[in-house]
Protein backbone atom coordinates (compact mmCIF):
# COMPACT_ATOMS: atom_id res chain seq x y z
CA UNK A 1 -4.07 -4.89 -18.49
CA UNK A 2 -2.16 -7.18 -16.12
CA UNK A 3 -5.26 -8.19 -14.23
CA UNK A 4 -4.04 -11.51 -12.86
CA UNK A 5 -0.79 -13.05 -11.68
CA UNK A 6 0.51 -16.09 -9.81
CA UNK A 7 2.69 -16.82 -6.78
CA UNK A 8 2.99 -20.56 -6.30
CA UNK A 9 6.73 -21.07 -5.73
CA UNK A 10 9.25 -19.17 -3.63
CA UNK A 11 12.81 -19.49 -2.42
CA UNK A 12 13.86 -20.41 1.15
CA UNK A 13 15.32 -16.90 1.52
CA UNK A 14 11.96 -15.37 0.61
CA UNK A 15 10.12 -17.63 3.08
CA UNK A 16 12.57 -16.55 5.80
CA UNK A 17 11.63 -12.87 5.49
CA UNK A 18 9.91 -11.33 8.54
CA UNK A 19 6.18 -11.45 8.11
CA UNK A 20 6.05 -14.45 5.75
CA UNK A 21 2.66 -15.94 6.65
CA UNK A 22 2.60 -19.29 8.35
CA UNK A 23 0.78 -21.71 6.09
CA UNK A 24 1.12 -19.49 3.01
CA UNK A 25 -0.67 -21.26 0.15
CA UNK A 26 0.36 -21.25 -3.52
CA UNK A 27 -1.88 -19.30 -5.89
CA UNK A 28 -2.05 -19.55 -9.67
CA UNK A 29 -4.80 -17.01 -10.34
CA UNK A 30 -4.67 -13.87 -8.18
CA UNK A 31 -7.02 -11.07 -9.24
CA UNK A 32 -7.81 -7.54 -7.99
CA UNK A 33 -9.56 -7.67 -4.64
CA UNK A 34 -7.49 -10.67 -3.47
CA UNK A 35 -5.22 -10.71 -0.44
CA UNK A 36 -1.67 -10.81 -1.78
CA UNK A 37 1.84 -10.51 -0.37
CA UNK A 38 3.45 -7.08 -0.28
CA UNK A 39 7.14 -6.55 0.39
CA UNK A 40 8.22 -3.34 2.16
CA UNK A 41 11.40 -1.89 3.61
CA UNK A 42 11.71 -1.53 7.37
CA UNK A 43 15.00 0.24 7.85
CA UNK A 44 17.67 -1.86 6.18
CA UNK A 45 15.53 -5.00 6.17
CA UNK A 46 12.68 -6.18 3.96
CA UNK A 47 9.50 -7.61 5.40
CA UNK A 48 6.21 -9.01 4.14
CA UNK A 49 2.59 -8.21 4.93
CA UNK A 50 -0.71 -9.34 3.49
CA UNK A 51 -2.38 -6.58 1.52
CA UNK A 52 -5.60 -6.13 -0.39
CA UNK A 53 -4.94 -5.73 -4.11
CA UNK A 54 -6.79 -2.47 -4.56
CA UNK A 55 -5.52 0.75 -2.99
CA UNK A 56 -7.66 2.16 -0.17
CA UNK A 57 -6.24 5.46 1.10
CA UNK A 58 -7.77 6.61 4.41
CA UNK A 59 -9.69 9.45 2.75
CA UNK A 60 -11.42 7.21 0.19
CA UNK A 61 -15.13 6.97 0.96
CA UNK A 62 -16.32 4.69 -1.85
CA UNK A 63 -14.54 1.36 -1.35
CA UNK A 64 -15.96 0.08 -4.65
CA UNK A 65 -13.47 2.40 -6.39
CA UNK A 66 -10.15 1.04 -5.14
CA UNK A 67 -7.61 1.07 -7.99
CA UNK A 68 -5.61 -2.13 -8.48
CA UNK A 69 -3.26 -0.42 -10.94
CA UNK A 70 -1.33 2.84 -11.04
CA UNK A 71 0.01 4.20 -14.33
CA UNK A 72 3.75 4.84 -14.19
CA UNK A 73 3.33 7.86 -16.49
CA UNK A 74 1.16 9.79 -14.02
CA UNK A 75 2.36 8.73 -10.55
CA UNK A 76 3.89 12.12 -9.84
CA UNK A 77 0.69 14.03 -10.65
CA UNK A 78 -2.27 11.82 -9.72
CA UNK A 79 -3.71 12.77 -6.30
CA UNK A 80 -4.55 9.11 -5.65
CA UNK A 81 -0.91 8.01 -6.06
CA UNK A 82 1.54 10.89 -5.72
CA UNK A 83 1.99 10.68 -1.95
CA UNK A 84 2.35 6.90 -2.07
CA UNK A 85 4.93 7.28 -4.84
CA UNK A 86 6.87 9.66 -2.65
CA UNK A 87 6.57 7.84 0.67
CA UNK A 88 5.09 4.33 0.39
CA UNK A 89 6.71 2.22 -2.31
CA UNK A 90 6.67 -1.57 -2.17
CA UNK A 91 7.05 -4.74 -4.22
CA UNK A 92 4.55 -7.40 -5.25
CA UNK A 93 6.31 -10.80 -5.57
CA UNK A 94 5.16 -13.18 -8.31
CA UNK A 95 6.26 -16.05 -10.50
CA UNK A 96 4.62 -14.53 -13.56
CA UNK A 97 1.48 -12.89 -14.87
CA UNK A 98 -1.22 -13.43 -17.49
CA UNK A 99 -1.97 -11.40 -20.57
CA UNK A 100 -4.88 -11.71 -22.99
CA UNK A 101 -4.24 -10.87 -26.65
CA UNK A 102 -6.28 -10.84 -29.79
CA UNK A 103 -9.28 -9.08 -31.26
CA UNK A 104 -12.24 -11.30 -32.03
CA UNK A 105 -11.11 -14.02 -29.63
CA UNK A 106 -8.51 -13.20 -26.99
CA UNK A 107 -6.02 -15.89 -26.02
CA UNK A 108 -4.29 -16.07 -22.62
CA UNK A 109 -0.50 -15.90 -22.39
CA UNK A 110 1.79 -16.66 -19.45
CA UNK A 111 4.73 -14.30 -19.01
CA UNK A 112 7.62 -15.13 -16.72
CA UNK A 113 11.39 -14.77 -16.38
CA UNK A 114 14.42 -17.02 -16.21
CA UNK A 115 14.49 -16.07 -12.52
CA UNK A 116 12.15 -18.04 -10.30
CA UNK A 117 10.54 -14.87 -8.95
CA UNK A 118 9.55 -11.49 -10.34
CA UNK A 119 8.98 -8.29 -8.40
CA UNK A 120 6.41 -5.73 -9.53
CA UNK A 121 6.70 -2.11 -8.43
CA UNK A 122 3.81 -1.15 -6.16
CA UNK A 123 2.45 1.56 -3.91
CA UNK A 124 0.78 0.85 -0.57
CA UNK A 125 -1.46 2.35 2.09
CA UNK A 126 -2.01 1.40 5.72
CA UNK A 127 -5.18 2.11 7.66
CA UNK A 128 -5.91 1.26 11.31
CA UNK A 129 -9.24 -0.23 12.33
CA UNK A 130 -9.93 -1.02 15.99
CA UNK A 131 -6.33 -1.64 16.90
CA UNK A 132 -5.39 -3.58 13.75
CA UNK A 133 -3.52 -2.14 10.76
CA UNK A 134 -4.74 -3.19 7.33
CA UNK A 135 -2.69 -2.80 4.16
CA UNK A 136 -3.69 -2.27 0.55
CA UNK A 137 -1.66 -1.93 -2.61
CA UNK A 138 -1.73 -0.93 -6.29
CA UNK A 139 0.50 -2.45 -8.97
CA UNK A 140 2.46 0.06 -11.06
CA UNK A 141 1.99 -0.56 -14.79
CA UNK A 142 3.29 0.88 -18.01
CA UNK A 143 2.39 0.69 -21.68
CA UNK A 144 3.44 -2.36 -23.70
CA UNK A 145 2.21 -1.96 -27.29
CA UNK A 146 -1.59 -1.85 -26.96
CA UNK A 147 -1.51 -3.42 -23.50
CA UNK A 148 -0.25 -2.52 -20.05
CA UNK A 149 2.18 -4.63 -18.02
CA UNK A 150 3.55 -4.59 -14.48
CA UNK A 151 6.68 -2.54 -13.94
CA UNK A 152 9.31 -5.24 -13.31
CA UNK A 153 12.31 -4.40 -11.14
CA UNK A 154 15.70 -6.08 -11.03
CA UNK A 155 17.58 -6.45 -7.73
CA UNK A 156 19.30 -3.07 -7.89
CA UNK A 157 16.07 -1.32 -8.87
CA UNK A 158 14.23 -3.05 -6.05
CA UNK A 159 16.69 -1.64 -3.53
CA UNK A 160 16.40 1.87 -4.92
CA UNK A 161 12.61 1.67 -5.22
CA UNK A 162 12.26 0.67 -1.57
CA UNK A 163 14.84 3.11 -0.21
CA UNK A 164 13.29 6.19 1.40
CA UNK A 165 16.12 8.47 0.25
CA UNK A 166 16.11 7.65 -3.49
CA UNK A 167 15.98 10.93 -5.48
CA UNK A 168 12.94 11.63 -7.64
CA UNK A 169 14.94 11.66 -10.87
CA UNK A 170 16.27 8.17 -10.12
CA UNK A 171 12.76 6.89 -9.41
CA UNK A 172 11.54 8.39 -12.66
CA UNK A 173 14.38 6.63 -14.52
CA UNK A 174 13.20 3.31 -13.04
CA UNK A 175 9.68 4.01 -14.30
CA UNK A 176 10.82 4.10 -17.93
CA UNK A 177 13.43 1.31 -17.88
CA UNK A 178 12.63 -1.53 -20.32
CA UNK A 179 15.66 -3.78 -19.87
CA UNK A 180 13.95 -6.87 -18.41
CA UNK A 181 13.34 -9.72 -20.85
CA UNK A 182 10.29 -11.95 -20.44
CA UNK A 183 9.51 -15.45 -21.61
CA UNK A 184 6.00 -16.20 -22.81
CA UNK A 185 3.80 -19.06 -23.89
CA UNK A 186 0.23 -19.31 -25.06
CA UNK A 187 -2.16 -21.14 -22.74
CA UNK A 188 -5.39 -23.06 -22.98
CA UNK A 189 -8.55 -21.21 -21.99
CA UNK A 190 -8.72 -22.84 -18.54
CA UNK A 191 -7.24 -19.75 -16.88
CA UNK A 192 -10.13 -17.67 -18.21
CA UNK A 193 -12.16 -18.97 -15.27
CA UNK A 194 -11.36 -16.53 -12.42
CA UNK A 195 -12.45 -19.14 -9.86
CA UNK A 196 -9.81 -21.63 -10.99
CA UNK A 197 -6.72 -21.43 -8.77
CA UNK A 198 -4.55 -24.44 -9.46
CA UNK A 199 -1.59 -25.53 -11.62
CA UNK A 200 -3.96 -26.34 -14.49
CA UNK A 201 -4.11 -22.56 -15.10
CA UNK A 202 -0.74 -22.98 -16.83
CA UNK A 203 -1.92 -25.71 -19.20
CA UNK A 204 -0.34 -24.98 -22.62
CA UNK A 205 -2.56 -24.43 -25.64
């Protein structure tokens, strides 16, 4: 499962988006429960908000059961996700993500792209509390051999994913597309420490 990712570098165009937080800090080890950046469409323009990584729909009573991931195969049917899939689609920006492989002893891998930034498909919820609106999000994942990975979107797919008028059949085609190529390298075990949040997380093995 893609349980951690990093966002430590961004482009000037990304930083110029409405909602980019003043004083945004780089992060090398973001995990479920963290406050992360979520990109949404507001009309023809994209904007950013901070969101909790773990979906909290307004009807959810037990906040210890907030899903950080949503399976692409069941978005249409799952009560937790189907309305968000239809109405509240967003993007999680990242520079790459971590994957642990192996049987007896799992080794961490860093997966990234030739592009400086990746965009993961996501769903989001908004809930007002005493005059303030809080956001939460779940990362859309799909099967990758015996693992699950974020659903990565290219620029055209990002536009269609965010657009409110994209037909269901086109969205479903995005969910099964496997065209993006990733680069990977094996890492030292430093990143295994969830409290570590610095560039040493990417120390090669």
